[in-house]
Short mmCIF file of C-alpha atoms in Angstrom, two decimals:
data_model
loop_
_atom_site.label_atom_id
_atom_site.label_comp_id
_atom_site.label_asym_id
_atom_site.label_seq_id
_atom_site.Cartn_x
_atom_site.Cartn_y
_atom_site.Cartn_z
CA UNK A 119 52.92 196.61 -14.91
CA UNK A 120 50.67 198.30 -15.61
CA UNK A 121 48.26 197.72 -13.49
CA UNK A 122 50.45 198.88 -10.31
CA UNK A 123 50.27 202.76 -12.60
CA UNK A 124 46.55 202.70 -11.84
CA UNK A 125 46.18 200.94 -8.43
CA UNK A 126 49.63 203.86 -8.29
CA UNK A 127 46.67 206.62 -9.80
CA UNK A 128 44.05 205.52 -7.25
CA UNK A 129 46.10 206.55 -4.84
CA UNK A 130 48.03 209.84 -4.98
CA UNK A 131 44.62 210.56 -6.28
CA UNK A 132 42.89 209.55 -2.61
CA UNK A 133 46.77 211.29 -0.93
CA UNK A 134 45.51 214.42 -2.49
CA UNK A 135 42.10 214.94 -2.27
CA UNK A 136 43.16 214.71 1.69
CA UNK A 137 45.86 215.95 1.48
CA UNK A 138 44.60 219.94 -0.06
CA UNK A 139 41.29 219.07 2.43
CA UNK A 140 43.56 219.13 5.60
CA UNK A 141 44.45 222.01 5.18
CA UNK A 142 40.91 223.14 6.00
CA UNK A 143 42.45 221.58 9.43
CA UNK A 144 44.74 224.50 10.25
CA UNK A 145 42.05 227.61 9.54
CA UNK A 146 39.66 225.64 11.60
CA UNK A 147 42.68 225.19 14.43
CA UNK A 148 43.97 229.37 13.59
CA UNK A 149 39.99 229.70 14.65
CA UNK A 150 39.02 227.32 18.07
CA UNK A 151 42.22 228.93 19.28
CA UNK A 152 41.51 232.41 18.89
CA UNK A 153 38.31 231.91 19.97
CA UNK A 154 39.78 230.46 23.34
CA UNK A 155 41.68 233.06 23.51
CA UNK A 156 39.54 236.08 23.24
CA UNK A 157 36.96 234.02 25.38
CA UNK A 158 39.66 233.11 27.98
CA UNK A 159 40.57 237.46 27.94
CA UNK A 160 37.36 238.32 27.75
CA UNK A 161 35.57 236.09 30.21
CA UNK A 162 38.29 234.93 31.70
CA UNK A 163 37.27 231.39 31.20
CA UNK A 164 38.31 228.48 29.84
CA UNK A 165 37.88 224.83 29.54
CA UNK A 166 41.14 222.75 28.58
CA UNK A 167 38.58 220.86 25.78
CA UNK A 168 38.89 223.80 23.68
CA UNK A 169 42.86 223.83 23.69
CA UNK A 170 42.55 219.45 23.32
CA UNK A 171 40.51 220.58 20.37
CA UNK A 172 44.33 222.79 18.47
CA UNK A 173 46.08 219.63 18.90
CA UNK A 174 43.41 217.34 17.94
CA UNK A 175 43.61 219.77 14.55
CA UNK A 176 47.18 220.16 13.92
CA UNK A 177 48.33 217.21 14.91
CA UNK A 178 45.50 216.05 12.04
CA UNK A 179 46.61 218.48 9.84
CA UNK A 180 49.87 217.23 9.94
CA UNK A 181 49.53 213.80 10.71
CA UNK A 182 47.33 213.53 7.84
CA UNK A 183 49.08 215.93 5.47
CA UNK A 184 52.27 213.03 5.98
CA UNK A 185 51.73 211.61 2.59
CA UNK A 186 50.73 214.45 0.64
CA UNK A 187 53.71 215.64 0.96
CA UNK A 188 55.68 212.57 0.45
CA UNK A 189 53.86 212.14 -2.79
CA UNK A 190 54.57 216.20 -3.87
CA UNK A 191 58.29 214.75 -3.56
CA UNK A 192 58.35 217.77 -0.33
CA UNK A 193 59.92 215.81 2.33
CA UNK A 194 63.15 217.57 3.70
CA UNK A 195 66.75 215.14 2.27
CA UNK A 196 70.16 216.60 2.24
CA UNK A 197 70.50 217.98 -0.84
CA UNK A 198 74.40 219.27 -0.39
CA UNK A 199 74.24 214.70 -1.11
CA UNK A 200 71.60 214.62 -3.21
CA UNK A 201 71.52 217.11 -5.50
CA UNK A 202 75.17 215.94 -6.61
CA UNK A 203 74.66 212.58 -8.39
CA UNK A 204 72.68 212.52 -11.83
CA UNK A 205 68.85 211.38 -11.25
CA UNK A 206 69.06 207.89 -12.17
CA UNK A 207 71.57 207.64 -8.87
CA UNK A 208 69.15 209.64 -7.50
CA UNK A 209 66.22 207.40 -7.94
CA UNK A 210 67.82 204.22 -6.52
CA UNK A 211 68.18 206.40 -3.51
CA UNK A 212 64.71 207.26 -2.89
CA UNK A 213 64.15 203.72 -3.78
CA UNK A 214 66.00 201.65 -1.79
CA UNK A 215 65.09 205.05 1.22
CA UNK A 216 61.55 203.86 0.49
CA UNK A 217 62.15 199.73 0.59
CA UNK A 218 64.18 199.77 3.45
CA UNK A 219 63.63 203.42 5.20
CA UNK A 220 60.16 204.42 5.30
CA UNK A 221 58.09 200.90 4.74
CA UNK A 222 59.49 199.05 7.50
CA UNK A 223 59.46 202.36 9.79
CA UNK A 224 55.33 203.25 8.89
CA UNK A 225 54.28 199.32 9.09
CA UNK A 226 55.48 198.96 12.14
CA UNK A 227 53.54 202.38 13.63
CA UNK A 228 50.65 200.36 12.00
CA UNK A 229 51.14 197.36 13.79
CA UNK A 230 52.04 198.78 17.56
CA UNK A 231 49.12 201.49 16.41
CA UNK A 232 45.43 199.32 15.74
CA UNK A 233 45.53 198.20 19.78
CA UNK A 234 46.59 201.26 20.68
CA UNK A 235 43.46 203.13 19.28
CA UNK A 236 41.56 200.15 19.58
CA UNK A 237 42.25 199.68 23.48
CA UNK A 238 41.94 203.13 23.52
CA UNK A 239 38.24 203.16 21.58
CA UNK A 240 36.37 200.47 23.19
CA UNK A 241 38.25 201.56 26.76
CA UNK A 242 36.11 204.74 26.27
CA UNK A 243 39.87 206.55 27.01
CA UNK A 244 39.22 210.84 28.33
CA UNK A 245 41.69 212.96 28.56
CA UNK A 246 43.80 212.51 32.34
CA UNK A 247 43.05 216.53 31.95
CA UNK A 248 39.54 218.33 33.62
CA UNK A 249 37.02 219.36 30.81
CA UNK A 250 39.23 217.38 28.51
CA UNK A 251 38.18 215.53 25.22
CA UNK A 252 38.00 211.40 24.25
CA UNK A 253 41.43 210.87 23.05
CA UNK A 254 40.65 207.62 20.47
CA UNK A 255 39.16 210.75 18.17
CA UNK A 256 43.53 211.57 18.48
CA UNK A 257 45.21 208.24 18.12
CA UNK A 258 43.04 207.21 15.32
CA UNK A 259 44.57 210.03 12.89
CA UNK A 260 47.79 209.08 14.46
CA UNK A 261 47.08 205.29 13.03
CA UNK A 262 45.02 206.86 10.01
CA UNK A 263 48.29 209.17 8.84
CA UNK A 264 50.48 205.82 9.37
CA UNK A 265 48.39 203.69 7.28
CA UNK A 266 47.90 206.50 4.11
CA UNK A 267 52.53 207.42 4.91
CA UNK A 268 52.35 202.93 3.94
CA UNK A 269 49.66 203.28 0.39
CA UNK A 270 51.61 206.17 -1.03
CA UNK A 271 55.05 205.09 0.29
CA UNK A 272 54.04 201.49 -2.10
CA UNK A 273 52.24 204.00 -4.63
CA UNK A 274 56.13 205.97 -4.75
CA UNK A 275 58.15 202.12 -4.32
CA UNK A 276 55.53 201.37 -7.73
CA UNK A 277 56.27 204.66 -9.25
CA UNK A 278 60.12 204.89 -8.67
CA UNK A 279 60.66 201.17 -10.80
CA UNK A 280 58.70 202.46 -13.54
CA UNK A 281 60.51 205.58 -13.97
CA UNK A 282 63.63 202.76 -14.05
CA UNK A 283 62.27 200.80 -16.18
CA UNK A 284 61.45 204.01 -18.83
CA UNK A 285 57.36 203.03 -18.33
CA UNK A 286 57.13 206.55 -17.88
CA UNK A 287 57.83 209.61 -17.43
CA UNK A 288 59.88 211.35 -13.00
CA UNK A 289 56.51 213.38 -12.77
CA UNK A 290 57.90 214.93 -9.31
CA UNK A 291 61.58 215.94 -11.21
CA UNK A 292 63.94 216.78 -8.54
CA UNK A 293 65.43 220.18 -8.84
CA UNK A 294 67.53 221.60 -5.43
CA UNK A 295 66.60 224.79 -4.07
CA UNK A 296 70.11 225.81 -4.61
CA UNK A 297 72.18 225.52 -7.81
CA UNK A 298 75.74 225.61 -7.93
CA UNK A 299 77.49 228.71 -8.59
CA UNK A 300 79.15 227.54 -11.62
CA UNK A 301 75.64 227.05 -12.67
CA UNK A 302 73.41 229.80 -12.20
CA UNK A 303 76.99 232.05 -13.49
CA UNK A 304 76.80 229.19 -16.98
CA UNK A 305 73.57 229.58 -17.17
CA UNK A 306 73.58 233.28 -16.91
CA UNK A 307 76.65 233.43 -19.11
CA UNK A 308 74.21 231.93 -21.56
CA UNK A 309 71.11 234.41 -21.41
#
């Protein structure tokens, strides 16, 4: 298990570095968008390439940050149901969810995206819009996002098993966004 935890920490470190770095894509996308709007209004000209660059940047930020979001335990879940269970049951829900839903979906996406990206790259696919960009980098970002998510899924499965076995502390303990009213009242009375 120690070797697997080392592997998990390596995946987490890569995911965190990529996740923090892609935040800059949002700033670049905003600057491209503002520049495009200014050029369009001031010089009455524009380019589909600028619009597509914005899409690539936003898509890149979304796809490449998905693994980071999973690592931070920030993906959407139904708190009304999830929060009612003990932490041990929550770990089981997460583990089963990762094994039965996340990993099959992510691996299926990688399986189908590899030939999709390869074909686009080999053909030199270009956008159908006049003056548009080449398409394969956007498709490659999509594939890269799912590959990162697959590795992070493996890391999360390793950590869940280690936590449930008592081999490590829970790095992201679940704290409900909205505690039940009776809990809040009891805490206020005790304070």
